[in-house]
Coordinates of C-alpha atoms in Angstrom, one line a residue:
M96 CA -4.1 1.1 4.8
K97 CA -2.5 -2.4 5.4
W98 CA -5.3 -3.7 7.4
R99 CA -7.5 -3.0 4.7
K100 CA -6.4 -6.0 2.8
W101 CA -7.0 -8.4 5.5
L102 CA -10.8 -9.0 5.1
T103 CA -10.8 -9.3 1.7
F104 CA -8.8 -12.4 1.7
L105 CA -10.5 -13.7 4.6
L106 CA -13.7 -13.3 2.6
L107 CA -12.0 -15.6 -0.5
F108 CA -11.0 -18.2 1.8
V109 CA -14.0 -18.7 4.2
L110 CA -16.3 -18.5 0.9
C111 CA -14.2 -21.3 -0.7
V112 CA -15.3 -23.6 2.3
S113 CA -19.0 -23.2 1.3
A114 CA -18.1 -24.1 -2.1
I115 CA -16.7 -27.6 -1.3
G116 CA -19.9 -29.0 0.2
A117 CA -23.5 -28.1 0.7
P118 CA -24.4 -25.5 3.5
A119 CA -25.4 -28.1 6.0
Q120 CA -22.2 -30.1 5.6
A121 CA -20.3 -26.9 6.2
Q122 CA -21.9 -26.5 9.4
S123 CA -21.3 -29.7 10.8
S124 CA -17.5 -29.6 9.7
P125 CA -15.0 -29.0 12.5
V126 CA -14.6 -25.3 14.2
I127 CA -12.8 -22.9 12.1
S128 CA -9.8 -21.7 14.0
I129 CA -8.3 -18.0 13.5
F130 CA -4.5 -17.1 14.3
L131 CA -3.4 -13.4 14.2
D132 CA 0.5 -13.5 13.7
G133 CA 0.7 -17.1 15.2
Q134 CA -1.4 -16.5 18.3
Q135 CA -4.8 -18.3 18.3
V136 CA -7.8 -15.8 18.5
H137 CA -10.4 -17.4 20.8
S138 CA -14.2 -17.0 20.2
D139 CA -17.2 -18.8 21.6
V140 CA -18.7 -18.7 18.0
S141 CA -16.8 -19.8 14.6
P142 CA -17.4 -17.7 11.3
Y143 CA -20.1 -19.2 9.3
I144 CA -22.0 -18.9 6.2
I145 CA -25.5 -17.8 5.7
P146 CA -26.7 -20.3 2.9
K147 CA -29.2 -18.5 1.1
V148 CA -27.3 -15.4 0.5
N149 CA -24.0 -16.8 0.7
V150 CA -22.4 -14.3 3.1
T151 CA -19.8 -15.2 5.5
M152 CA -20.3 -14.0 9.1
V153 CA -17.5 -13.3 11.7
P154 CA -17.5 -12.3 15.6
L155 CA -17.4 -8.4 16.0
R156 CA -15.0 -9.5 18.6
V157 CA -12.5 -10.5 16.2
I158 CA -12.7 -7.2 14.2
S159 CA -12.4 -5.2 17.7
E160 CA -9.7 -7.3 19.4
S161 CA -7.5 -8.5 16.7
L162 CA -7.4 -5.3 14.5
G163 CA -7.7 -2.6 17.2
A164 CA -10.9 -1.1 15.9
E165 CA -13.3 0.6 18.2
V166 CA -16.9 -1.3 18.2
Y167 CA -19.9 -0.4 19.7
W168 CA -23.2 -2.5 20.4
D169 CA -26.2 -0.7 20.9
G170 CA -28.8 -3.1 22.2
Q171 CA -31.8 -0.6 22.2
S172 CA -31.5 0.1 18.4
Q173 CA -29.8 -3.2 17.5
T174 CA -27.1 -1.5 15.9
A175 CA -23.2 -2.3 15.4
T176 CA -20.7 0.4 15.0
I177 CA -17.1 -0.1 14.0
I178 CA -14.5 3.0 13.9
K179 CA -11.2 2.5 12.6
D180 CA -9.0 5.5 11.5
D181 CA -11.3 7.8 9.1
T182 CA -13.7 5.0 8.7
V183 CA -17.1 4.7 10.6
L184 CA -19.3 1.4 9.8
S185 CA -23.0 1.2 11.1
M186 CA -25.2 -1.6 10.6
T187 CA -28.6 -2.1 12.4
M188 CA -30.1 -5.7 12.8
N189 CA -32.5 -6.8 9.9
Q190 CA -31.8 -3.5 7.9
K191 CA -30.6 -3.8 4.2
F192 CA -28.2 -1.1 4.0
A193 CA -25.4 0.0 6.3
W194 CA -23.9 3.6 6.8
V195 CA -20.1 4.3 5.9
N196 CA -19.1 7.5 6.8
N197 CA -22.6 9.3 6.4
G198 CA -23.3 7.3 3.3
Q199 CA -25.8 4.4 2.6
M200 CA -24.6 1.1 0.8
P201 CA -26.6 -1.9 0.5
L202 CA -26.1 -5.1 2.4
D203 CA -27.0 -8.8 1.3
A204 CA -27.1 -9.7 5.1
S205 CA -26.7 -7.2 8.4
V206 CA -25.6 -7.9 11.7
E207 CA -27.1 -10.7 13.7
N208 CA -26.7 -12.4 17.2
R209 CA -25.8 -16.0 17.3
A210 CA -25.1 -17.6 21.0
G211 CA -25.1 -14.4 22.4
R212 CA -22.4 -13.1 20.2
T213 CA -22.5 -10.3 17.8
M214 CA -21.8 -11.4 14.3
V215 CA -21.0 -9.0 11.1
P216 CA -21.2 -9.6 7.5
L217 CA -17.4 -10.1 6.2
R218 CA -18.3 -9.3 2.6
F219 CA -19.3 -5.7 3.6
V220 CA -16.7 -5.1 6.3
S221 CA -13.9 -6.5 3.8
E222 CA -14.8 -4.0 1.0
Q223 CA -14.6 -1.2 3.7
L224 CA -11.4 -2.5 5.7
G225 CA -9.4 -5.4 4.5
L226 CA -6.8 -8.0 6.0
Q227 CA -4.2 -10.7 4.6
V228 CA -5.1 -14.4 5.5
N229 CA -4.0 -17.8 4.5
W230 CA -6.6 -20.7 4.6
N231 CA -5.6 -24.2 5.2
Q232 CA -8.2 -26.4 4.0
S233 CA -6.7 -29.7 5.7
T234 CA -6.8 -27.9 9.2
R235 CA -9.7 -25.5 8.6
T236 CA -7.4 -22.9 9.8
I237 CA -7.6 -18.9 9.0
T238 CA -4.2 -17.2 9.5
L239 CA -4.1 -13.5 9.8
L240 CA -1.4 -11.5 8.8
T241 CA -0.7 -7.8 10.3
G242 CA 2.1 -7.1 8.0
D243 CA 3.0 -7.1 4.4
V244 CA 3.7 -10.7 4.3
A245 CA 2.5 -12.1 0.9
V246 CA -0.5 -14.4 1.2
Q247 CA 0.2 -18.1 0.3
Q248 CA -2.0 -18.9 -2.7
P249 CA -4.3 -21.8 -2.7
E250 CA -2.9 -23.1 -6.1
P251 CA 0.8 -22.3 -5.8
I252 CA 2.5 -21.2 -9.3
P253 CA 5.5 -23.0 -10.0
Q254 CA 8.7 -21.0 -8.9
D255 CA 10.7 -21.7 -12.0
V256 CA 7.9 -20.1 -14.0
I257 CA 7.3 -16.8 -12.0
T258 CA 10.9 -16.3 -11.0
Q259 CA 13.1 -17.5 -13.7
P260 CA 13.6 -16.0 -17.3
Q261 CA 11.0 -17.6 -19.7
P262 CA 11.4 -17.8 -23.5
H263 CA 10.4 -14.3 -24.9
N264 CA 8.9 -14.0 -28.1
P265 CA 10.2 -10.4 -29.6
S266 CA 7.4 -10.4 -32.2
T267 CA 4.9 -10.0 -29.1
L268 CA 3.0 -6.9 -28.9
R269 CA 4.5 -4.6 -26.0
G270 CA 2.1 -1.7 -25.6
V271 CA 1.4 1.4 -23.5
W272 CA -1.8 3.3 -23.0
V273 CA -1.2 7.2 -23.4
S274 CA -3.9 8.9 -21.5
T275 CA -5.0 12.6 -22.6
V276 CA -8.1 12.9 -20.2
Y277 CA -7.0 15.4 -17.7
N278 CA -3.6 15.4 -19.4
L279 CA -2.5 12.6 -17.4
D280 CA 0.3 11.0 -19.8
W281 CA 0.3 13.6 -22.7
P282 CA 0.2 16.6 -23.5
S283 CA 1.2 18.5 -20.6
A284 CA -1.3 21.2 -19.0
G285 CA 2.1 23.5 -19.1
S286 CA 1.9 23.1 -23.0
Y287 CA -1.6 24.4 -23.9
G288 CA -1.4 26.2 -27.1
N289 CA 2.1 25.4 -27.5
Q290 CA 2.3 23.0 -30.6
E291 CA 6.1 22.6 -30.4
K292 CA 6.4 21.9 -26.8
Q293 CA 3.6 19.3 -27.4
K294 CA 5.6 17.8 -30.1
Q295 CA 8.7 17.8 -28.1
E296 CA 7.0 16.0 -25.0
Y297 CA 5.4 13.3 -27.4
V298 CA 8.9 12.8 -29.1
K299 CA 10.4 12.5 -25.7
M300 CA 8.1 10.1 -24.4
L301 CA 8.1 7.8 -27.6
D302 CA 12.1 7.5 -27.4
E303 CA 11.9 6.7 -23.5
L304 CA 9.0 4.1 -24.1
Q305 CA 10.8 2.4 -27.3
D306 CA 14.1 2.5 -25.1
M307 CA 12.0 0.2 -22.3
G308 CA 11.2 -2.5 -25.2
M309 CA 7.8 -1.1 -26.3
N310 CA 6.8 -1.3 -29.8
A311 CA 3.1 0.2 -29.5
V312 CA 1.2 3.0 -28.1
F313 CA -2.6 3.3 -27.4
V314 CA -3.2 6.9 -27.5
Q315 CA -6.4 8.4 -26.3
V316 CA -7.9 10.5 -29.3
R317 CA -11.4 10.8 -27.6
P318 CA -11.2 11.4 -24.2
A319 CA -14.7 12.8 -23.4
G320 CA -17.1 13.5 -26.5
D321 CA -14.3 15.4 -28.2
A322 CA -11.1 15.0 -30.5
L323 CA -7.6 15.3 -30.7
Y324 CA -7.9 15.6 -34.3
P325 CA -9.8 17.9 -36.7
S326 CA -13.5 16.7 -36.6
S327 CA -16.8 17.8 -38.4
L328 CA -18.6 16.0 -35.8
V329 CA -17.2 16.8 -32.2
P330 CA -15.0 19.8 -31.0
W331 CA -11.7 20.1 -30.3
S332 CA -10.4 18.6 -27.2
K333 CA -9.8 21.0 -24.3
Y334 CA -6.6 19.0 -23.3
L335 CA -4.9 20.8 -26.1
T336 CA -5.4 24.1 -25.2
G337 CA -7.1 24.4 -22.0
T338 CA -10.5 25.3 -23.9
Q339 CA -12.8 23.0 -25.7
G340 CA -13.5 23.5 -29.5
K341 CA -10.1 25.8 -29.8
D342 CA -8.0 24.7 -32.8
P343 CA -4.4 23.9 -31.2
G344 CA -3.0 25.2 -34.7
Y345 CA -1.8 21.4 -36.1
D346 CA -3.2 17.8 -36.4
P347 CA -2.0 16.1 -33.4
V348 CA -3.0 12.9 -34.7
A349 CA -1.4 13.2 -37.9
F350 CA 1.9 14.2 -36.1
M351 CA 1.9 11.5 -33.4
I352 CA 1.2 8.7 -36.3
E353 CA 4.2 9.9 -38.4
E354 CA 6.5 10.0 -35.1
T355 CA 5.2 6.5 -34.0
H356 CA 5.7 4.7 -37.6
R357 CA 9.2 6.6 -37.8
R358 CA 10.4 4.4 -35.1
G359 CA 8.7 1.2 -36.5
M360 CA 6.2 1.3 -33.7
Q361 CA 2.3 0.7 -34.1
F362 CA 0.0 3.4 -33.4
H363 CA -3.9 2.5 -32.1
A364 CA -6.2 5.4 -31.8
W365 CA -7.9 4.7 -28.2
F366 CA -11.3 5.9 -28.0
N367 CA -13.5 6.5 -25.0
P368 CA -16.9 5.6 -26.5
F369 CA -19.8 6.9 -24.3
R370 CA -18.3 9.5 -21.8
A371 CA -19.7 13.0 -23.0
T372 CA -17.8 14.9 -20.3
T373 CA -16.0 14.8 -16.9
E374 CA -18.2 16.8 -15.1
A375 CA -22.0 18.0 -15.1
K376 CA -20.7 21.4 -16.1
T377 CA -22.1 22.4 -19.5
D378 CA -20.9 26.2 -19.8
I379 CA -17.5 25.4 -20.7
L380 CA -18.5 23.2 -23.5
A381 CA -18.3 23.9 -27.2
A382 CA -21.4 24.8 -29.3
N383 CA -20.9 21.5 -31.3
S384 CA -20.6 19.5 -28.1
V385 CA -22.8 16.5 -28.3
V386 CA -24.4 17.7 -24.9
K387 CA -25.2 20.9 -26.2
K388 CA -26.5 19.5 -30.0
Y389 CA -28.3 16.5 -28.8
P390 CA -29.5 17.0 -24.9
Q391 CA -31.8 14.3 -25.5
W392 CA -29.1 11.9 -25.8
I393 CA -27.4 12.6 -22.4
V394 CA -27.7 11.0 -19.1
N395 CA -26.2 12.3 -15.8
S396 CA -25.0 9.7 -13.5
S397 CA -22.8 10.7 -10.4
N398 CA -22.3 14.3 -11.9
K399 CA -20.7 13.1 -15.0
L400 CA -22.5 13.3 -18.5
Y401 CA -22.8 10.0 -20.8
I402 CA -24.1 9.5 -24.3
N403 CA -27.0 6.9 -23.7
P404 CA -26.2 3.7 -25.3
G405 CA -29.8 2.8 -25.6
I406 CA -30.6 5.3 -28.4
P407 CA -29.6 3.9 -31.7
E408 CA -28.8 7.3 -33.3
A409 CA -26.6 8.0 -30.5
R410 CA -24.5 4.9 -30.9
Q411 CA -24.3 5.6 -34.9
H412 CA -22.9 9.2 -33.8
I413 CA -20.1 7.9 -32.1
I414 CA -19.2 5.3 -35.0
A415 CA -19.2 8.2 -37.1
T416 CA -16.6 10.1 -35.2
I417 CA -14.6 6.8 -35.0
M418 CA -14.7 6.2 -38.8
E419 CA -13.5 9.7 -39.1
V420 CA -10.2 8.8 -38.0
V421 CA -10.1 5.2 -39.6
N422 CA -10.9 6.9 -43.2
R423 CA -8.6 9.8 -42.7
Y424 CA -5.3 8.3 -40.9
D425 CA -3.0 5.4 -41.5
I426 CA -3.7 3.8 -38.0
D427 CA -3.0 0.3 -36.8
G428 CA -6.1 -0.1 -34.8
V429 CA -9.0 1.0 -33.2
H430 CA -9.1 0.7 -29.6
L431 CA -12.1 0.9 -27.0
D432 CA -11.7 1.1 -23.2
D433 CA -14.2 -0.1 -20.7
Y434 CA -16.5 2.7 -20.5
F435 CA -19.8 1.6 -21.7
Y436 CA -22.6 1.7 -19.1
P437 CA -21.0 3.2 -15.7
S438 CA -20.1 0.7 -13.1
N439 CA -21.4 2.6 -10.1
G440 CA -24.2 4.9 -9.5
T441 CA -27.4 4.9 -11.2
F442 CA -28.1 5.4 -14.8
P443 CA -31.5 6.7 -15.2
D444 CA -32.6 5.5 -18.4
D445 CA -36.3 4.1 -17.8
A446 CA -37.6 6.4 -20.3
T447 CA -35.2 5.2 -23.1
F448 CA -35.9 1.8 -22.2
G449 CA -39.8 2.3 -22.7
A450 CA -38.9 3.8 -25.9
Y451 CA -36.5 1.4 -27.4
G452 CA -36.9 -1.6 -25.4
N453 CA -37.4 -3.8 -28.5
G454 CA -39.7 -6.3 -26.3
F455 CA -37.1 -6.9 -23.6
T456 CA -38.6 -7.3 -20.1
N457 CA -35.0 -7.1 -18.6
K458 CA -33.2 -4.2 -18.5
A459 CA -29.9 -5.5 -17.9
E460 CA -30.3 -7.9 -21.1
W461 CA -31.5 -5.0 -23.1
R462 CA -28.3 -2.9 -22.3
R463 CA -26.1 -5.7 -23.1
Y464 CA -27.9 -5.7 -26.3
N465 CA -27.5 -2.1 -26.9
I466 CA -23.5 -2.5 -26.5
N467 CA -23.4 -5.8 -28.5
Q468 CA -25.2 -3.8 -31.4
F469 CA -22.7 -1.0 -31.0
V470 CA -19.5 -3.4 -31.2
Q471 CA -21.0 -5.3 -34.1
Q472 CA -21.8 -2.3 -36.2
L473 CA -18.6 -0.7 -35.5
D474 CA -16.7 -3.8 -36.4
Q475 CA -18.5 -3.9 -39.6
S476 CA -17.8 -0.3 -40.5
I477 CA -14.2 -0.6 -40.0
K478 CA -13.8 -3.7 -41.9
S479 CA -16.0 -2.5 -44.8
V480 CA -13.2 0.1 -45.5
K481 CA -10.0 -1.0 -44.0
P482 CA -10.1 -4.6 -43.1
Q483 CA -6.3 -4.3 -42.2
V484 CA -7.1 -1.9 -39.2
Q485 CA -7.3 -4.0 -35.9
F486 CA -10.2 -3.6 -33.7
G487 CA -9.8 -4.2 -30.1
I488 CA -11.5 -3.6 -26.9
S489 CA -10.0 -3.4 -23.1
P490 CA -12.6 -4.8 -20.8
F491 CA -12.7 -4.9 -16.8
G492 CA -10.6 -7.8 -16.0
V493 CA -13.3 -9.9 -14.6
W494 CA -16.2 -11.1 -17.0
R495 CA -18.1 -12.6 -14.1
N496 CA -17.5 -14.3 -11.0
I497 CA -18.0 -18.1 -10.8
A498 CA -20.7 -17.4 -7.8
N499 CA -22.9 -15.9 -10.5
D500 CA -22.0 -17.9 -13.4
S501 CA -20.4 -21.3 -13.2
T502 CA -18.5 -20.6 -16.4
G503 CA -17.3 -17.3 -14.9
S504 CA -13.6 -16.9 -13.3
D505 CA -12.8 -18.1 -9.7
T506 CA -12.7 -14.5 -8.4
K507 CA -14.8 -12.5 -5.8
A508 CA -14.8 -9.2 -7.7
G509 CA -17.2 -6.6 -6.6
V510 CA -17.6 -5.2 -10.1
T511 CA -17.9 -7.3 -13.3
A512 CA -17.9 -6.4 -17.0
Y513 CA -21.0 -8.2 -17.7
D514 CA -23.1 -7.5 -14.6
H515 CA -22.1 -3.8 -14.0
M516 CA -20.6 -2.2 -17.5
H517 CA -23.1 -4.5 -19.4
A518 CA -20.3 -5.6 -21.6
D519 CA -20.9 -9.1 -22.8
V520 CA -17.1 -9.7 -24.1
R521 CA -17.7 -13.6 -24.5
T522 CA -20.5 -12.7 -27.2
W523 CA -17.8 -10.4 -29.1
I524 CA -15.2 -13.4 -28.9
Q525 CA -17.5 -15.9 -30.0
H526 CA -19.0 -14.1 -32.9
G527 CA -15.6 -12.6 -33.9
W528 CA -16.8 -8.9 -33.8
I529 CA -13.1 -7.9 -32.3
D530 CA -9.7 -8.6 -33.5
Y531 CA -8.3 -8.7 -30.0
V532 CA -9.4 -8.4 -26.5
T533 CA -7.0 -6.8 -23.8
P534 CA -8.6 -7.8 -20.3
Q535 CA -7.2 -5.1 -17.4
L536 CA -5.8 -7.5 -15.3
Y537 CA -4.8 -4.9 -12.6
W538 CA -4.3 -7.4 -9.6
S539 CA -1.1 -9.4 -8.4
L540 CA -0.4 -12.9 -8.4
S541 CA -1.0 -12.8 -4.5
F542 CA -4.3 -11.0 -4.5
A543 CA -6.6 -13.9 -4.0
P544 CA -9.9 -12.4 -4.9
A545 CA -8.9 -11.5 -8.5
Q546 CA -5.7 -13.6 -8.8
Y547 CA -3.7 -12.8 -11.8
D548 CA -2.8 -16.1 -12.9
K549 CA -6.4 -17.6 -12.4
L550 CA -7.6 -14.8 -14.8
V551 CA -5.0 -15.2 -17.5
T552 CA -6.0 -18.8 -17.8
W553 CA -9.7 -18.0 -17.8
W554 CA -9.1 -15.5 -20.7
S555 CA -6.9 -17.9 -22.5
N556 CA -9.6 -20.4 -22.3
E557 CA -12.2 -17.9 -23.7
V558 CA -10.1 -17.0 -26.9
R559 CA -8.9 -20.5 -27.5
G560 CA -10.1 -21.9 -30.9
T561 CA -11.2 -18.5 -32.2
D562 CA -9.7 -15.6 -34.2
V563 CA -9.4 -13.2 -31.5
T564 CA -5.9 -12.5 -30.2
L565 CA -5.4 -12.0 -26.4
Y566 CA -3.3 -9.1 -24.9
I567 CA -3.1 -8.7 -21.2
G568 CA -3.3 -5.4 -19.3
H569 CA -1.0 -4.6 -16.6
A570 CA -0.7 -2.1 -13.9
P571 CA 2.8 -0.8 -13.1
Y572 CA 0.7 2.2 -11.4
K573 CA 0.1 0.1 -8.4
L574 CA 3.9 -0.7 -7.8
G575 CA 4.9 0.7 -4.6
T576 CA 1.3 0.7 -3.1
N577 CA 0.3 -1.2 -0.2
E578 CA -2.1 -3.7 -2.1
A579 CA -0.9 -7.4 -1.8
G580 CA 2.0 -8.1 -4.3
W581 CA 3.1 -4.4 -5.4
Q582 CA 6.1 -4.2 -3.4
N583 CA 8.4 -5.2 -5.8
A584 CA 9.1 -4.5 -9.6
Q585 CA 9.4 -8.4 -10.2
E586 CA 5.8 -8.8 -9.8
I587 CA 5.5 -7.4 -13.6
I588 CA 8.3 -9.6 -14.8
N589 CA 6.7 -12.7 -12.8
Q590 CA 3.3 -11.8 -14.7
L591 CA 5.0 -11.7 -18.0
N592 CA 7.0 -15.0 -17.3
Y593 CA 3.5 -16.5 -16.5
N594 CA 2.0 -15.4 -19.7
T595 CA 4.4 -17.7 -21.7
L596 CA 2.6 -20.6 -20.2
H597 CA -0.4 -19.7 -22.4
P598 CA 0.4 -19.4 -26.3
E599 CA -2.9 -17.6 -26.5
V600 CA -1.4 -14.6 -24.9
K601 CA 0.2 -12.7 -27.7
G602 CA 1.4 -9.5 -26.0
S603 CA 0.9 -7.1 -22.9
I604 CA -0.1 -3.4 -22.6
F605 CA 0.7 -1.3 -19.9
F606 CA -1.0 1.3 -17.9
S607 CA -0.1 3.9 -18.2
A608 CA 2.8 6.0 -19.8
K609 CA 3.6 8.1 -17.0
D610 CA 3.6 5.3 -14.4
L611 CA 6.3 3.5 -16.6
R612 CA 8.2 6.6 -17.0
K613 CA 8.3 7.1 -13.5
N614 CA 10.5 4.0 -13.2
P615 CA 8.5 2.5 -10.1
L616 CA 10.7 0.3 -7.9
G617 CA 13.2 0.2 -10.7
L618 CA 11.1 -1.3 -13.3
I619 CA 12.4 0.4 -16.4
Q620 CA 15.6 -1.8 -15.8
E621 CA 13.5 -5.1 -15.2
L622 CA 11.7 -4.3 -18.6
R623 CA 15.0 -3.6 -20.6
S624 CA 16.3 -6.9 -19.3
Y625 CA 13.6 -8.8 -20.1
Y626 CA 12.5 -7.3 -23.6
L627 CA 15.6 -6.1 -25.0
T628 CA 18.6 -8.4 -23.6
R629 CA 17.0 -12.1 -24.1

């Protein structure tokens, strides 16, 4: 929904006001003015910031009159309710949670009254609704835009950088993620048990990707505690035949490597490390599934099963499954995605913490220690047998927000790699435990809460002076969506142009193959022009 972007941008710009000076100074500054499509929105109470929790409050009236939402205030229960389309938000004064469509969500600050006006927390509402805004620091003005108008950036990027062709190094990596989980990219569900059809599909996909200028594929060979190769440790993936544990009649990884190398392209084996299943059902799992063999290692989080990273033997099991591929195949790299600890829901590992806490008093620090141990030991295992094989990880695109860490990025992401996945990517880079890092920068140059150019600059600074190579993860799957900046395929080209400003960026990886092949908004022609004709 278009209006869902609005509040996210308003949050960023209003919070920027608090970062300029102390809370007391902000409160004594001139009133913040709000304009909606050029018409001023009048209110007796201006937006303000609650200093201790750093939450921006806006009048409920702005939500109702400006956005056309239904709002209700129950004075007896001290509850504010906002209804817009299929979303119902309910907040009660002094209550640390809110109701969203019959589900509870935590709040840093709830609804409150000021000067007789009901004020609501912008951070919370923005996550549920959204709007586009432009903040003018000199006039302290917030301009609300109701259409798909691009938001003016607080730090404009030179137009000759993002719109004009920049020098392109043909040796840069130009990769594509190939997802096998849920049969997203390859093989198709219609090819179950038909090896010839699966081979034909892979060859056709490779030909199309290479025709776009791609020179590397990152194929998911371990989608969920299983394998797309014959393994003595884990069962055959169900995404080959429809049944986990059933032999597809050939070695898909051997075939894919041969076809990929035949074209002079790189083949990176992509592993999902800790996901055991994509659902909680166990009756469809093979007898040698890790869930059945080692149930003491398994944690149910949000109805999905995970291998517990806190158990050393479980981590070593995953490393052993990866090393099967390293030892057996002529791969160019081992690639991990961002599935470490799940970023949402609860992860019940109190008992594991008690058994393996190693003196840690902070569970979050212990969880990061577990992942650090896994990354370091996997790197050592790979390099001990095939030092030429590259080891890389693709973390979530925001390490930490600057609000939580002064050395973090200038972002307002609701999820961060460090705090939610417990992935301390900075430590991996500084210790040289990985050869390359590919942050998933799945936001546009117009998305202020997590602005693409700011994140490229931040990650470039992180790898500068180290031996770790930086690739950027791009999101062609967002082209054509209502999120800010994705209404034209030129967005991807502008991102590639911006990358050229940073010598640390040595290439790009696109998510995912099916989305490139759909040619969203004419992207294929743009990529051909960028990669093959310059």
